[in-house]
Amino acid sequence: MTGPGTLDPGLLLGAYSVGVFPMADSRDAASIYWVEPRRRAILPLDGFHLSRSLRRVIVADRFRVTVDRAFGHVIALCAESADDRPETWINAMIEDAFVRLHALGHAHSVECWDGDRLVGGLYGLAVGRAFFGESMVSRAPNASKVAIASLVARLHAGGYSLLDCQFMTAHLASLGAQEIDRADYMALLGAALSSTGSSAASSSTAPAEAGGGDFFALDGEAGADGAVPGKVVAQLLGQTS
């Protein structure tokens, strides 16, 4: 267990590069602990399950989906308690560390908007060709599904090879997530990081995508509001599912 204090960005990048990540016992916890699951959930980028109902929601642009427009807002929303999740594992140390990683170009968010109101999204960490999904939130029906679908399309377009979901849930399983053992996960992680040519912790200031995936590969398709049209997302997902 670590704390109280702060989490160094370089330490976090190094931890994720060897399959370890931080959690806290509660939102108000003063310390964190390190987790290394024996079984890991991943979502194969060529195996996303795009249901007909979800496709309709995406193509209809039910939500305006952006990236990195409200990172702090997304992580704060993920950390809030809700009726279906009275406690979260995101304490102040983790929130602060990821806000700093975002400022350094390593952490990213996907936001779902209903008008000017943020109604869902997710955030995570990009290193090489791996994206480590940290948490997602929904304050409107289908918002988190649209967020993760948009993320998968973006990672597919950007040349990523691994989407780490940490722990399996029924929600993730319905979207095509799989649970694998640690040895298989580490093999996938090693391949995803090999494109960087060096340790993920070698620099805490260079963007994580350097030499790896391009998180912004879809931005050329975005409109003036920063949103990629749903039909583009659905087309990319149709190529993978």
PDB file of C-alpha atoms in Angstrom:
ATOM      1  CA  MET A   1       0.000   0.000   0.000  1.00  0.00           C
ATOM      2  CA  THR A   2       1.181   3.505  -0.825  1.00  0.00           C
ATOM      3  CA  GLY A   3       0.238   6.858   0.681  1.00  0.00           C
ATOM      4  CA  PRO A   4      -0.649   9.394   1.749  1.00  0.00           C
ATOM      5  CA  GLY A   5       0.927  11.625  -0.895  1.00  0.00           C
ATOM      6  CA  THR A   6       1.062  11.830  -4.637  1.00  0.00           C
ATOM      7  CA  LEU A   7       1.627   9.380  -7.460  1.00  0.00           C
ATOM      8  CA  ASP A   8       4.500  10.151  -9.796  1.00  0.00           C
ATOM      9  CA  PRO A   9       3.545   9.943 -13.517  1.00  0.00           C
ATOM     10  CA  GLY A  10       6.734   8.031 -14.357  1.00  0.00           C
ATOM     11  CA  LEU A  11       5.996   5.492 -11.633  1.00  0.00           C
ATOM     12  CA  LEU A  12       2.494   4.957 -13.005  1.00  0.00           C
ATOM     13  CA  LEU A  13       3.719   4.497 -16.580  1.00  0.00           C
ATOM     14  CA  GLY A  14       6.242   1.955 -15.378  1.00  0.00           C
ATOM     15  CA  ALA A  15       3.607   0.084 -13.387  1.00  0.00           C
ATOM     16  CA  TYR A  16       1.209  -0.209 -16.325  1.00  0.00           C
ATOM     17  CA  SER A  17       4.038  -1.393 -18.571  1.00  0.00           C
ATOM     18  CA  VAL A  18       4.491  -4.445 -16.312  1.00  0.00           C
ATOM     19  CA  GLY A  19       0.786  -5.168 -15.847  1.00  0.00           C
ATOM     20  CA  VAL A  20       0.169  -3.435 -12.519  1.00  0.00           C
ATOM     21  CA  PHE A  21      -2.281  -0.624 -11.734  1.00  0.00           C
ATOM     22  CA  PRO A  22      -3.417   1.353  -8.655  1.00  0.00           C
ATOM     23  CA  MET A  23      -6.734   1.270  -6.828  1.00  0.00           C
ATOM     24  CA  ALA A  24      -8.083   2.731  -3.607  1.00  0.00           C
ATOM     25  CA  ASP A  25     -10.495   1.230  -1.082  1.00  0.00           C
ATOM     26  CA  SER A  26     -12.874   4.175  -1.445  1.00  0.00           C
ATOM     27  CA  ARG A  27     -13.227   7.689  -2.806  1.00  0.00           C
ATOM     28  CA  ASP A  28     -12.073   9.116   0.535  1.00  0.00           C
ATOM     29  CA  ALA A  29      -9.176   6.693   1.091  1.00  0.00           C
ATOM     30  CA  ALA A  30      -5.870   8.370   1.890  1.00  0.00           C
ATOM     31  CA  SER A  31      -3.746   5.682   0.200  1.00  0.00           C
ATOM     32  CA  ILE A  32      -3.690   3.340  -2.783  1.00  0.00           C
ATOM     33  CA  TYR A  33      -2.648  -0.254  -3.373  1.00  0.00           C
ATOM     34  CA  TRP A  34      -1.258  -1.998  -6.446  1.00  0.00           C
ATOM     35  CA  VAL A  35      -3.243  -4.642  -8.309  1.00  0.00           C
ATOM     36  CA  GLU A  36      -1.981  -7.445 -10.550  1.00  0.00           C
ATOM     37  CA  PRO A  37      -4.968  -9.654 -11.476  1.00  0.00           C
ATOM     38  CA  ARG A  38      -4.441 -13.331 -12.195  1.00  0.00           C
ATOM     39  CA  ARG A  39      -7.217 -13.062 -14.772  1.00  0.00           C
ATOM     40  CA  ARG A  40      -7.473  -9.970 -16.978  1.00  0.00           C
ATOM     41  CA  ALA A  41     -10.323  -8.652 -19.098  1.00  0.00           C
ATOM     42  CA  ILE A  42      -9.466  -7.402 -22.576  1.00  0.00           C
ATOM     43  CA  LEU A  43     -11.656  -6.298 -25.453  1.00  0.00           C
ATOM     44  CA  PRO A  44     -10.204  -7.542 -28.763  1.00  0.00           C
ATOM     45  CA  LEU A  45     -10.375  -4.666 -31.217  1.00  0.00           C
ATOM     46  CA  ASP A  46     -11.424  -7.044 -33.986  1.00  0.00           C
ATOM     47  CA  GLY A  47     -14.112  -8.646 -31.842  1.00  0.00           C
ATOM     48  CA  PHE A  48     -16.343  -5.794 -30.685  1.00  0.00           C
ATOM     49  CA  HIS A  49     -19.989  -6.876 -30.588  1.00  0.00           C
ATOM     50  CA  LEU A  50     -22.009  -4.157 -32.324  1.00  0.00           C
ATOM     51  CA  SER A  51     -25.666  -4.994 -31.771  1.00  0.00           C
ATOM     52  CA  ARG A  52     -28.280  -3.650 -34.148  1.00  0.00           C
ATOM     53  CA  SER A  53     -29.795  -1.499 -31.411  1.00  0.00           C
ATOM     54  CA  LEU A  54     -26.433   0.035 -30.479  1.00  0.00           C
ATOM     55  CA  ARG A  55     -25.622   0.621 -34.131  1.00  0.00           C
ATOM     56  CA  ARG A  56     -28.869   2.557 -34.531  1.00  0.00           C
ATOM     57  CA  VAL A  57     -28.018   4.771 -31.547  1.00  0.00           C
ATOM     58  CA  ILE A  58     -24.521   5.453 -32.910  1.00  0.00           C
ATOM     59  CA  VAL A  59     -25.601   6.180 -36.493  1.00  0.00           C
ATOM     60  CA  ALA A  60     -28.389   8.463 -35.280  1.00  0.00           C
ATOM     61  CA  ASP A  61     -25.784  10.531 -33.386  1.00  0.00           C
ATOM     62  CA  ARG A  62     -27.895  10.287 -30.246  1.00  0.00           C
ATOM     63  CA  PHE A  63     -24.889  11.674 -28.377  1.00  0.00           C
ATOM     64  CA  ARG A  64     -22.206  14.091 -29.463  1.00  0.00           C
ATOM     65  CA  VAL A  65     -18.978  12.180 -28.833  1.00  0.00           C
ATOM     66  CA  THR A  66     -15.688  14.031 -28.336  1.00  0.00           C
ATOM     67  CA  VAL A  67     -12.242  13.197 -26.987  1.00  0.00           C
ATOM     68  CA  ASP A  68     -10.068  15.104 -24.527  1.00  0.00           C
ATOM     69  CA  ARG A  69     -12.540  17.980 -24.311  1.00  0.00           C
ATOM     70  CA  ALA A  70     -13.408  17.450 -20.624  1.00  0.00           C
ATOM     71  CA  PHE A  71     -10.926  15.024 -19.088  1.00  0.00           C
ATOM     72  CA  GLY A  72     -11.212  16.420 -15.566  1.00  0.00           C
ATOM     73  CA  HIS A  73     -15.005  16.371 -15.764  1.00  0.00           C
ATOM     74  CA  VAL A  74     -15.034  12.739 -16.945  1.00  0.00           C
ATOM     75  CA  ILE A  75     -12.763  11.415 -14.208  1.00  0.00           C
ATOM     76  CA  ALA A  76     -14.686  13.384 -11.572  1.00  0.00           C
ATOM     77  CA  LEU A  77     -17.948  11.889 -12.866  1.00  0.00           C
ATOM     78  CA  CYS A  78     -16.414   8.393 -12.806  1.00  0.00           C
ATOM     79  CA  ALA A  79     -15.363   8.974  -9.198  1.00  0.00           C
ATOM     80  CA  GLU A  80     -18.841  10.042  -8.062  1.00  0.00           C
ATOM     81  CA  SER A  81     -21.048   7.646  -6.169  1.00  0.00           C
ATOM     82  CA  ALA A  82     -24.244   6.526  -7.879  1.00  0.00           C
ATOM     83  CA  ASP A  83     -27.244   4.358  -7.040  1.00  0.00           C
ATOM     84  CA  ASP A  84     -25.678   1.350  -8.762  1.00  0.00           C
ATOM     85  CA  ARG A  85     -22.176   2.158  -7.478  1.00  0.00           C
ATOM     86  CA  PRO A  86     -22.192   3.707  -3.985  1.00  0.00           C
ATOM     87  CA  GLU A  87     -18.388   3.528  -3.696  1.00  0.00           C
ATOM     88  CA  THR A  88     -15.628   3.931  -6.257  1.00  0.00           C
ATOM     89  CA  TRP A  89     -11.930   3.094  -6.228  1.00  0.00           C
ATOM     90  CA  ILE A  90     -10.822   6.499  -7.602  1.00  0.00           C
ATOM     91  CA  ASN A  91      -9.457   8.555  -4.729  1.00  0.00           C
ATOM     92  CA  ALA A  92      -7.833  11.995  -4.840  1.00  0.00           C
ATOM     93  CA  MET A  93      -4.346  10.534  -5.413  1.00  0.00           C
ATOM     94  CA  ILE A  94      -5.443   8.599  -8.489  1.00  0.00           C
ATOM     95  CA  GLU A  95      -7.546  11.470  -9.833  1.00  0.00           C
ATOM     96  CA  ASP A  96      -4.688  13.945  -9.465  1.00  0.00           C
ATOM     97  CA  ALA A  97      -2.167  11.572 -11.055  1.00  0.00           C
ATOM     98  CA  PHE A  98      -4.344  10.984 -14.116  1.00  0.00           C
ATOM     99  CA  VAL A  99      -5.077  14.673 -14.551  1.00  0.00           C
ATOM    100  CA  ARG A 100      -1.300  15.195 -14.663  1.00  0.00           C
ATOM    101  CA  LEU A 101      -0.865  12.275 -17.081  1.00  0.00           C
ATOM    102  CA  HIS A 102      -3.504  13.870 -19.297  1.00  0.00           C
ATOM    103  CA  ALA A 103      -1.599  17.169 -19.252  1.00  0.00           C
ATOM    104  CA  LEU A 104       1.514  15.240 -20.332  1.00  0.00           C
ATOM    105  CA  GLY A 105      -0.343  13.630 -23.253  1.00  0.00           C
ATOM    106  CA  HIS A 106      -0.602  10.105 -21.851  1.00  0.00           C
ATOM    107  CA  ALA A 107      -4.177   9.907 -20.541  1.00  0.00           C
ATOM    108  CA  HIS A 108      -7.277  10.465 -22.652  1.00  0.00           C
ATOM    109  CA  SER A 109     -11.032  10.732 -22.250  1.00  0.00           C
ATOM    110  CA  VAL A 110     -14.035  10.019 -24.437  1.00  0.00           C
ATOM    111  CA  GLU A 111     -17.057  12.188 -23.684  1.00  0.00           C
ATOM    112  CA  CYS A 112     -20.740  11.689 -24.541  1.00  0.00           C
ATOM    113  CA  TRP A 113     -22.815  14.862 -24.550  1.00  0.00           C
ATOM    114  CA  ASP A 114     -26.550  15.461 -24.634  1.00  0.00           C
ATOM    115  CA  GLY A 115     -26.594  19.058 -25.716  1.00  0.00           C
ATOM    116  CA  ASP A 116     -24.213  20.803 -23.326  1.00  0.00           C
ATOM    117  CA  ARG A 117     -24.584  18.183 -20.592  1.00  0.00           C
ATOM    118  CA  LEU A 118     -21.964  15.482 -20.094  1.00  0.00           C
ATOM    119  CA  VAL A 119     -23.971  12.257 -19.751  1.00  0.00           C
ATOM    120  CA  GLY A 120     -21.265   9.608 -20.029  1.00  0.00           C
ATOM    121  CA  GLY A 121     -17.769   8.719 -21.038  1.00  0.00           C
ATOM    122  CA  LEU A 122     -14.600   6.955 -20.088  1.00  0.00           C
ATOM    123  CA  TYR A 123     -10.930   7.621 -19.504  1.00  0.00           C
ATOM    124  CA  GLY A 124      -7.715   5.645 -19.717  1.00  0.00           C
ATOM    125  CA  LEU A 125      -4.005   5.575 -20.364  1.00  0.00           C
ATOM    126  CA  ALA A 126      -2.269   5.143 -23.730  1.00  0.00           C
ATOM    127  CA  VAL A 127       1.206   3.624 -23.910  1.00  0.00           C
ATOM    128  CA  GLY A 128       2.651   2.375 -27.186  1.00  0.00           C
ATOM    129  CA  ARG A 129      -0.112   0.435 -28.939  1.00  0.00           C
ATOM    130  CA  ALA A 130      -1.906  -0.384 -25.671  1.00  0.00           C
ATOM    131  CA  PHE A 131      -4.819   1.484 -24.150  1.00  0.00           C
ATOM    132  CA  PHE A 132      -5.600   0.811 -20.495  1.00  0.00           C
ATOM    133  CA  GLY A 133      -9.259   1.549 -19.877  1.00  0.00           C
ATOM    134  CA  GLU A 134      -9.674   2.824 -16.335  1.00  0.00           C
ATOM    135  CA  SER A 135     -13.316   3.637 -15.739  1.00  0.00           C
ATOM    136  CA  MET A 136     -16.490   4.513 -17.601  1.00  0.00           C
ATOM    137  CA  VAL A 137     -19.679   6.215 -16.536  1.00  0.00           C
ATOM    138  CA  SER A 138     -23.217   6.612 -17.812  1.00  0.00           C
ATOM    139  CA  ARG A 139     -25.844   9.126 -16.785  1.00  0.00           C
ATOM    140  CA  ALA A 140     -28.109   8.356 -19.763  1.00  0.00           C
ATOM    141  CA  PRO A 141     -29.150   5.066 -21.394  1.00  0.00           C
ATOM    142  CA  ASN A 142     -26.468   3.690 -23.774  1.00  0.00           C
ATOM    143  CA  ALA A 143     -24.010   6.518 -23.080  1.00  0.00           C
ATOM    144  CA  SER A 144     -21.215   4.284 -21.779  1.00  0.00           C
ATOM    145  CA  LYS A 145     -21.787   1.791 -24.612  1.00  0.00           C
ATOM    146  CA  VAL A 146     -21.477   4.563 -27.178  1.00  0.00           C
ATOM    147  CA  ALA A 147     -18.314   5.803 -25.441  1.00  0.00           C
ATOM    148  CA  ILE A 148     -16.579   2.422 -25.524  1.00  0.00           C
ATOM    149  CA  ALA A 149     -17.750   1.779 -29.105  1.00  0.00           C
ATOM    150  CA  SER A 150     -16.246   5.106 -30.136  1.00  0.00           C
ATOM    151  CA  LEU A 151     -13.043   4.226 -28.283  1.00  0.00           C
ATOM    152  CA  VAL A 152     -12.744   0.861 -30.070  1.00  0.00           C
ATOM    153  CA  ALA A 153     -13.232   2.529 -33.460  1.00  0.00           C
ATOM    154  CA  ARG A 154     -10.605   5.145 -32.588  1.00  0.00           C
ATOM    155  CA  LEU A 155      -8.082   2.564 -31.391  1.00  0.00           C
ATOM    156  CA  HIS A 156      -8.680   0.430 -34.471  1.00  0.00           C
ATOM    157  CA  ALA A 157      -8.091   3.425 -36.741  1.00  0.00           C
ATOM    158  CA  GLY A 158      -5.012   4.432 -34.746  1.00  0.00           C
ATOM    159  CA  GLY A 159      -3.191   1.108 -35.003  1.00  0.00           C
ATOM    160  CA  TYR A 160      -3.576  -0.052 -31.414  1.00  0.00           C
ATOM    161  CA  SER A 161      -3.416  -3.762 -30.611  1.00  0.00           C
ATOM    162  CA  LEU A 162      -4.565  -4.018 -26.976  1.00  0.00           C
ATOM    163  CA  LEU A 163      -7.537  -2.624 -25.062  1.00  0.00           C
ATOM    164  CA  ASP A 164      -7.153  -3.590 -21.412  1.00  0.00           C
ATOM    165  CA  CYS A 165     -10.397  -3.555 -19.402  1.00  0.00           C
ATOM    166  CA  GLN A 166      -8.851  -4.835 -16.135  1.00  0.00           C
ATOM    167  CA  PHE A 167     -11.809  -6.777 -14.665  1.00  0.00           C
ATOM    168  CA  MET A 168     -14.611  -8.599 -16.469  1.00  0.00           C
ATOM    169  CA  THR A 169     -18.195  -7.413 -16.041  1.00  0.00           C
ATOM    170  CA  ALA A 170     -21.428  -8.513 -17.673  1.00  0.00           C
ATOM    171  CA  HIS A 171     -21.560  -5.125 -19.408  1.00  0.00           C
ATOM    172  CA  LEU A 172     -18.124  -5.639 -20.980  1.00  0.00           C
ATOM    173  CA  ALA A 173     -18.860  -9.266 -21.859  1.00  0.00           C
ATOM    174  CA  SER A 174     -21.925  -8.154 -23.823  1.00  0.00           C
ATOM    175  CA  LEU A 175     -19.646  -5.960 -25.939  1.00  0.00           C
ATOM    176  CA  GLY A 176     -17.199  -8.760 -26.727  1.00  0.00           C
ATOM    177  CA  ALA A 177     -14.713  -8.608 -23.857  1.00  0.00           C
ATOM    178  CA  GLN A 178     -12.795 -11.755 -22.969  1.00  0.00           C
ATOM    179  CA  GLU A 179     -11.009 -12.882 -19.819  1.00  0.00           C
ATOM    180  CA  ILE A 180      -7.489 -14.278 -20.201  1.00  0.00           C
ATOM    181  CA  ASP A 181      -4.829 -15.416 -17.753  1.00  0.00           C
ATOM    182  CA  ARG A 182      -1.916 -13.244 -16.742  1.00  0.00           C
ATOM    183  CA  ALA A 183       0.675 -15.001 -18.930  1.00  0.00           C
ATOM    184  CA  ASP A 184      -1.394 -14.457 -22.082  1.00  0.00           C
ATOM    185  CA  TYR A 185      -2.069 -10.874 -21.072  1.00  0.00           C
ATOM    186  CA  MET A 186       1.627 -10.152 -20.550  1.00  0.00           C
ATOM    187  CA  ALA A 187       2.410 -11.539 -24.006  1.00  0.00           C
ATOM    188  CA  LEU A 188      -0.151  -9.196 -25.563  1.00  0.00           C
ATOM    189  CA  LEU A 189       1.128  -6.301 -23.478  1.00  0.00           C
ATOM    190  CA  GLY A 190       4.725  -6.963 -24.467  1.00  0.00           C
ATOM    191  CA  ALA A 191       3.804  -6.979 -28.151  1.00  0.00           C
ATOM    192  CA  ALA A 192       1.811  -3.749 -27.776  1.00  0.00           C
ATOM    193  CA  LEU A 193       4.691  -1.980 -26.050  1.00  0.00           C
ATOM    194  CA  SER A 194       7.456  -3.312 -28.308  1.00  0.00           C
ATOM    195  CA  SER A 195       6.666  -0.652 -30.919  1.00  0.00           C
ATOM    196  CA  THR A 196       7.888   2.071 -28.562  1.00  0.00           C
ATOM    197  CA  GLY A 197      11.407   0.717 -28.741  1.00  0.00           C
ATOM    198  CA  SER A 198      12.006   1.387 -25.056  1.00  0.00           C
ATOM    199  CA  SER A 199      10.484   1.091 -21.631  1.00  0.00           C
ATOM    200  CA  ALA A 200       7.183   2.866 -21.170  1.00  0.00           C
ATOM    201  CA  ALA A 201       8.673   4.521 -18.117  1.00  0.00           C
ATOM    202  CA  SER A 202      11.689   5.925 -19.972  1.00  0.00           C
ATOM    203  CA  SER A 203      10.026   9.307 -20.340  1.00  0.00           C
ATOM    204  CA  SER A 204       7.225  10.867 -18.349  1.00  0.00           C
ATOM    205  CA  THR A 205       6.962  13.886 -20.638  1.00  0.00           C
ATOM    206  CA  ALA A 206       6.853  12.524 -24.208  1.00  0.00           C
ATOM    207  CA  PRO A 207       3.364  11.614 -25.511  1.00  0.00           C
ATOM    208  CA  ALA A 208       2.610   7.950 -24.945  1.00  0.00           C
ATOM    209  CA  GLU A 209       1.626   7.518 -28.589  1.00  0.00           C
ATOM    210  CA  ALA A 210       5.108   8.307 -29.924  1.00  0.00           C
ATOM    211  CA  GLY A 211       6.244   5.266 -31.873  1.00  0.00           C
ATOM    212  CA  GLY A 212       2.991   3.517 -31.093  1.00  0.00           C
ATOM    213  CA  GLY A 213      -0.698   4.070 -31.670  1.00  0.00           C
ATOM    214  CA  ASP A 214      -2.206   7.333 -32.884  1.00  0.00           C
ATOM    215  CA  PHE A 215      -5.095   8.195 -30.572  1.00  0.00           C
ATOM    216  CA  PHE A 216      -6.096  11.101 -32.800  1.00  0.00           C
ATOM    217  CA  ALA A 217      -6.190   9.191 -36.092  1.00  0.00           C
ATOM    218  CA  LEU A 218      -9.931   9.842 -36.487  1.00  0.00           C
ATOM    219  CA  ASP A 219      -9.776  13.573 -35.865  1.00  0.00           C
ATOM    220  CA  GLY A 220      -9.687  14.277 -39.593  1.00  0.00           C
ATOM    221  CA  GLU A 221     -13.260  12.947 -39.702  1.00  0.00           C
ATOM    222  CA  ALA A 222     -14.463  15.205 -36.892  1.00  0.00           C
ATOM    223  CA  GLY A 223     -16.776  18.130 -37.467  1.00  0.00           C
ATOM    224  CA  ALA A 224     -16.396  21.660 -36.181  1.00  0.00           C
ATOM    225  CA  ASP A 225     -17.758  20.525 -32.800  1.00  0.00           C
ATOM    226  CA  GLY A 226     -14.983  17.934 -32.462  1.00  0.00           C
ATOM    227  CA  ALA A 227     -17.339  14.980 -32.879  1.00  0.00           C
ATOM    228  CA  VAL A 228     -16.729  12.125 -35.321  1.00  0.00           C
ATOM    229  CA  PRO A 229     -20.002  11.246 -37.128  1.00  0.00           C
ATOM    230  CA  GLY A 230     -21.653   8.095 -35.872  1.00  0.00           C
ATOM    231  CA  LYS A 231     -21.781   6.609 -39.353  1.00  0.00           C
ATOM    232  CA  VAL A 232     -17.964   6.704 -39.480  1.00  0.00           C
ATOM    233  CA  VAL A 233     -17.737   4.940 -36.118  1.00  0.00           C
ATOM    234  CA  ALA A 234     -20.293   2.316 -37.151  1.00  0.00           C
ATOM    235  CA  GLN A 235     -18.453   1.681 -40.407  1.00  0.00           C
ATOM    236  CA  LEU A 236     -15.187   1.075 -38.583  1.00  0.00           C
ATOM    237  CA  LEU A 237     -16.869  -1.204 -36.067  1.00  0.00           C
ATOM    238  CA  GLY A 238     -18.522  -3.108 -38.892  1.00  0.00           C
ATOM    239  CA  GLN A 239     -15.050  -3.924 -40.191  1.00  0.00           C
ATOM    240  CA  THR A 240     -14.004  -5.355 -36.836  1.00  0.00           C
ATOM    241  CA  SER A 241     -17.059  -7.270 -35.609  1.00  0.00           C
TER     242      SER A 241
END
